[in-house]
Amino acid sequence: MLMRFMTGLMVCVAVLAAASAYGVLQRRRSGRVRVRGRDEGKRLGAVELGEDLGERATLVQFSSAFCAPCRATRRVLGEVAGMVPGVTHVEIDAEKNLDLVRELDILKTPTVLVLDADGRVVRRATGQPRKADVIAAIGEAV
């Protein structure tokens, strides 16, 4: 009986440790702006976005109706677009644009794509990005 209890306890401890490690890893990765190999060569234009591209860069945000971090992301991207000349912020409803979501491999909301002046995807962030990271990504796009 004691052996069964100890085995069960060891399994519980192992599961909790694995879940905690996964949670920490996900939290550290969420919101980081990074280059993704599968974005190479992908371009978006006014037809896909429903709006014109920015003169220097475009911040494309994929959102959904019940996404709490999407509201904060909208605020951050709007502030950045307002302070950097030639940068436009475009928000796309992921639920209404499923073909584009599948084509760009958008797995969760918010997802932010940083496009250069030609509409080429140069950076991607999944989760709520920090303002400083967005500004740095725009610096690379222009």
PDB file of C-alpha atoms in Angstrom:
ATOM      1  CA  MET A   1       0.000   0.000   0.000  1.00  0.00           C
ATOM      2  CA  LEU A   2       2.804   2.400   0.873  1.00  0.00           C
ATOM      3  CA  MET A   3       4.497   1.562  -2.426  1.00  0.00           C
ATOM      4  CA  ARG A   4       1.380   2.527  -4.407  1.00  0.00           C
ATOM      5  CA  PHE A   5       1.121   5.795  -2.506  1.00  0.00           C
ATOM      6  CA  MET A   6       4.786   6.623  -3.205  1.00  0.00           C
ATOM      7  CA  THR A   7       4.402   5.778  -6.900  1.00  0.00           C
ATOM      8  CA  GLY A   8       1.310   7.972  -7.181  1.00  0.00           C
ATOM      9  CA  LEU A   9       3.066  10.797  -5.385  1.00  0.00           C
ATOM     10  CA  MET A  10       6.086  10.538  -7.711  1.00  0.00           C
ATOM     11  CA  VAL A  11       3.832  10.638 -10.784  1.00  0.00           C
ATOM     12  CA  CYS A  12       2.006  13.718  -9.455  1.00  0.00           C
ATOM     13  CA  VAL A  13       5.280  15.508  -8.727  1.00  0.00           C
ATOM     14  CA  ALA A  14       6.628  14.665 -12.207  1.00  0.00           C
ATOM     15  CA  VAL A  15       3.445  15.906 -13.924  1.00  0.00           C
ATOM     16  CA  LEU A  16       3.454  19.152 -11.903  1.00  0.00           C
ATOM     17  CA  ALA A  17       7.136  19.753 -12.691  1.00  0.00           C
ATOM     18  CA  ALA A  18       6.601  19.149 -16.419  1.00  0.00           C
ATOM     19  CA  ALA A  19       3.528  21.411 -16.521  1.00  0.00           C
ATOM     20  CA  SER A  20       5.361  24.168 -14.647  1.00  0.00           C
ATOM     21  CA  ALA A  21       8.355  23.984 -16.993  1.00  0.00           C
ATOM     22  CA  TYR A  22       6.050  24.155 -20.021  1.00  0.00           C
ATOM     23  CA  GLY A  23       4.208  27.163 -18.560  1.00  0.00           C
ATOM     24  CA  VAL A  24       7.436  29.045 -17.871  1.00  0.00           C
ATOM     25  CA  LEU A  25       8.706  28.337 -21.389  1.00  0.00           C
ATOM     26  CA  GLN A  26       5.452  29.505 -22.993  1.00  0.00           C
ATOM     27  CA  ARG A  27       5.388  32.676 -20.915  1.00  0.00           C
ATOM     28  CA  ARG A  28       8.966  33.555 -21.884  1.00  0.00           C
ATOM     29  CA  ARG A  29       8.251  33.010 -25.602  1.00  0.00           C
ATOM     30  CA  SER A  30       4.907  34.830 -25.732  1.00  0.00           C
ATOM     31  CA  GLY A  31       5.093  38.322 -27.165  1.00  0.00           C
ATOM     32  CA  ARG A  32       8.664  38.056 -28.428  1.00  0.00           C
ATOM     33  CA  VAL A  33       9.172  39.522 -31.876  1.00  0.00           C
ATOM     34  CA  ARG A  34      11.260  37.131 -33.945  1.00  0.00           C
ATOM     35  CA  VAL A  35      12.117  36.029 -37.443  1.00  0.00           C
ATOM     36  CA  ARG A  36      10.448  32.849 -38.572  1.00  0.00           C
ATOM     37  CA  GLY A  37      11.846  30.837 -41.440  1.00  0.00           C
ATOM     38  CA  ARG A  38       8.424  29.934 -42.776  1.00  0.00           C
ATOM     39  CA  ASP A  39       7.602  33.621 -43.277  1.00  0.00           C
ATOM     40  CA  GLU A  40      10.373  34.084 -45.819  1.00  0.00           C
ATOM     41  CA  GLY A  41       9.044  35.299 -49.129  1.00  0.00           C
ATOM     42  CA  LYS A  42       5.478  35.824 -47.884  1.00  0.00           C
ATOM     43  CA  ARG A  43       3.973  39.122 -48.921  1.00  0.00           C
ATOM     44  CA  LEU A  44       0.713  40.838 -48.161  1.00  0.00           C
ATOM     45  CA  GLY A  45      -0.872  43.671 -50.081  1.00  0.00           C
ATOM     46  CA  ALA A  46      -3.866  45.958 -49.879  1.00  0.00           C
ATOM     47  CA  VAL A  47      -6.101  43.194 -51.278  1.00  0.00           C
ATOM     48  CA  GLU A  48      -5.352  40.786 -48.404  1.00  0.00           C
ATOM     49  CA  LEU A  49      -5.295  43.484 -45.716  1.00  0.00           C
ATOM     50  CA  GLY A  50      -8.301  45.466 -46.847  1.00  0.00           C
ATOM     51  CA  GLU A  51      -6.221  48.652 -46.384  1.00  0.00           C
ATOM     52  CA  ASP A  52      -3.186  50.252 -47.985  1.00  0.00           C
ATOM     53  CA  LEU A  53       0.299  49.405 -46.751  1.00  0.00           C
ATOM     54  CA  GLY A  54       2.215  51.972 -44.746  1.00  0.00           C
ATOM     55  CA  GLU A  55       4.851  54.002 -46.586  1.00  0.00           C
ATOM     56  CA  ARG A  56       7.654  52.551 -44.447  1.00  0.00           C
ATOM     57  CA  ALA A  57       6.139  49.586 -42.581  1.00  0.00           C
ATOM     58  CA  THR A  58       2.829  47.978 -41.644  1.00  0.00           C
ATOM     59  CA  LEU A  59       1.894  46.331 -38.347  1.00  0.00           C
ATOM     60  CA  VAL A  60      -0.691  43.619 -39.003  1.00  0.00           C
ATOM     61  CA  GLN A  61      -2.538  42.326 -35.939  1.00  0.00           C
ATOM     62  CA  PHE A  62      -4.652  39.169 -36.070  1.00  0.00           C
ATOM     63  CA  SER A  63      -7.288  39.300 -33.319  1.00  0.00           C
ATOM     64  CA  SER A  64     -10.418  37.505 -32.199  1.00  0.00           C
ATOM     65  CA  ALA A  65     -13.524  38.698 -30.380  1.00  0.00           C
ATOM     66  CA  PHE A  66     -12.828  37.179 -26.970  1.00  0.00           C
ATOM     67  CA  CYS A  67      -9.073  37.810 -26.844  1.00  0.00           C
ATOM     68  CA  ALA A  68      -8.151  39.947 -23.808  1.00  0.00           C
ATOM     69  CA  PRO A  69      -4.494  40.527 -24.823  1.00  0.00           C
ATOM     70  CA  CYS A  70      -5.707  41.711 -28.247  1.00  0.00           C
ATOM     71  CA  ARG A  71      -7.032  44.946 -26.737  1.00  0.00           C
ATOM     72  CA  ALA A  72      -3.693  45.759 -25.103  1.00  0.00           C
ATOM     73  CA  THR A  73      -1.860  44.816 -28.302  1.00  0.00           C
ATOM     74  CA  ARG A  74      -4.147  47.117 -30.301  1.00  0.00           C
ATOM     75  CA  ARG A  75      -3.261  49.967 -27.945  1.00  0.00           C
ATOM     76  CA  VAL A  76       0.505  49.323 -28.154  1.00  0.00           C
ATOM     77  CA  LEU A  77       0.520  49.016 -31.947  1.00  0.00           C
ATOM     78  CA  GLY A  78      -1.664  52.111 -32.325  1.00  0.00           C
ATOM     79  CA  GLU A  79       0.734  54.110 -30.157  1.00  0.00           C
ATOM     80  CA  VAL A  80       3.757  52.919 -32.143  1.00  0.00           C
ATOM     81  CA  ALA A  81       2.071  53.642 -35.475  1.00  0.00           C
ATOM     82  CA  GLY A  82       1.164  57.115 -34.198  1.00  0.00           C
ATOM     83  CA  MET A  83       4.703  57.971 -33.175  1.00  0.00           C
ATOM     84  CA  VAL A  84       6.646  56.519 -36.144  1.00  0.00           C
ATOM     85  CA  PRO A  85       5.972  58.335 -39.441  1.00  0.00           C
ATOM     86  CA  GLY A  86       5.006  56.112 -42.370  1.00  0.00           C
ATOM     87  CA  VAL A  87       3.910  53.166 -40.194  1.00  0.00           C
ATOM     88  CA  THR A  88       0.334  51.865 -40.380  1.00  0.00           C
ATOM     89  CA  HIS A  89      -1.515  49.519 -38.002  1.00  0.00           C
ATOM     90  CA  VAL A  90      -4.045  47.120 -39.544  1.00  0.00           C
ATOM     91  CA  GLU A  91      -6.181  44.804 -37.416  1.00  0.00           C
ATOM     92  CA  ILE A  92      -7.655  41.674 -38.992  1.00  0.00           C
ATOM     93  CA  ASP A  93     -10.404  39.549 -37.454  1.00  0.00           C
ATOM     94  CA  ALA A  94      -8.949  36.045 -37.539  1.00  0.00           C
ATOM     95  CA  GLU A  95     -12.363  34.392 -37.408  1.00  0.00           C
ATOM     96  CA  LYS A  96     -13.586  36.220 -40.521  1.00  0.00           C
ATOM     97  CA  ASN A  97     -10.378  35.653 -42.514  1.00  0.00           C
ATOM     98  CA  LEU A  98      -9.701  31.944 -42.032  1.00  0.00           C
ATOM     99  CA  ASP A  99      -8.098  31.464 -45.463  1.00  0.00           C
ATOM    100  CA  LEU A 100      -5.496  34.144 -44.692  1.00  0.00           C
ATOM    101  CA  VAL A 101      -4.996  32.735 -41.177  1.00  0.00           C
ATOM    102  CA  ARG A 102      -4.275  29.289 -42.625  1.00  0.00           C
ATOM    103  CA  GLU A 103      -2.013  30.657 -45.351  1.00  0.00           C
ATOM    104  CA  LEU A 104       0.094  32.586 -42.815  1.00  0.00           C
ATOM    105  CA  ASP A 105       0.031  29.811 -40.190  1.00  0.00           C
ATOM    106  CA  ILE A 106      -1.555  31.994 -37.483  1.00  0.00           C
ATOM    107  CA  LEU A 107      -2.043  29.656 -34.517  1.00  0.00           C
ATOM    108  CA  LYS A 108      -3.210  32.023 -31.773  1.00  0.00           C
ATOM    109  CA  THR A 109      -4.327  35.585 -31.197  1.00  0.00           C
ATOM    110  CA  PRO A 110      -2.933  38.104 -30.946  1.00  0.00           C
ATOM    111  CA  THR A 111      -0.342  37.493 -33.636  1.00  0.00           C
ATOM    112  CA  VAL A 112       1.474  40.523 -35.046  1.00  0.00           C
ATOM    113  CA  LEU A 113       3.256  40.570 -38.396  1.00  0.00           C
ATOM    114  CA  VAL A 114       5.682  43.371 -39.208  1.00  0.00           C
ATOM    115  CA  LEU A 115       5.723  44.089 -42.943  1.00  0.00           C
ATOM    116  CA  ASP A 116       8.239  46.201 -44.820  1.00  0.00           C
ATOM    117  CA  ALA A 117       7.154  48.832 -47.373  1.00  0.00           C
ATOM    118  CA  ASP A 118       6.753  46.123 -50.048  1.00  0.00           C
ATOM    119  CA  GLY A 119       4.477  43.994 -47.828  1.00  0.00           C
ATOM    120  CA  ARG A 120       7.097  41.330 -47.092  1.00  0.00           C
ATOM    121  CA  VAL A 121       6.810  39.714 -43.637  1.00  0.00           C
ATOM    122  CA  VAL A 122      10.032  40.521 -41.757  1.00  0.00           C
ATOM    123  CA  ARG A 123       9.033  39.799 -38.146  1.00  0.00           C
ATOM    124  CA  ARG A 124       6.326  37.975 -36.205  1.00  0.00           C
ATOM    125  CA  ALA A 125       5.161  38.077 -32.592  1.00  0.00           C
ATOM    126  CA  THR A 126       2.721  35.683 -30.985  1.00  0.00           C
ATOM    127  CA  GLY A 127       1.127  37.059 -27.853  1.00  0.00           C
ATOM    128  CA  GLN A 128       1.235  40.611 -26.590  1.00  0.00           C
ATOM    129  CA  PRO A 129       4.479  42.278 -27.742  1.00  0.00           C
ATOM    130  CA  ARG A 130       6.337  44.948 -25.814  1.00  0.00           C
ATOM    131  CA  LYS A 131       6.452  48.423 -27.330  1.00  0.00           C
ATOM    132  CA  ALA A 132      10.271  48.432 -27.419  1.00  0.00           C
ATOM    133  CA  ASP A 133      10.327  45.131 -29.348  1.00  0.00           C
ATOM    134  CA  VAL A 134       7.834  46.482 -31.900  1.00  0.00           C
ATOM    135  CA  ILE A 135       9.898  49.635 -32.425  1.00  0.00           C
ATOM    136  CA  ALA A 136      13.045  47.547 -32.877  1.00  0.00           C
ATOM    137  CA  ALA A 137      11.275  45.333 -35.426  1.00  0.00           C
ATOM    138  CA  ILE A 138      10.130  48.389 -37.366  1.00  0.00           C
ATOM    139  CA  GLY A 139      13.733  49.570 -37.398  1.00  0.00           C
ATOM    140  CA  GLU A 140      14.662  46.377 -39.212  1.00  0.00           C
ATOM    141  CA  ALA A 141      11.751  46.662 -41.640  1.00  0.00           C
ATOM    142  CA  VAL A 142      12.651  50.149 -42.865  1.00  0.00           C
TER     143      VAL A 142
END
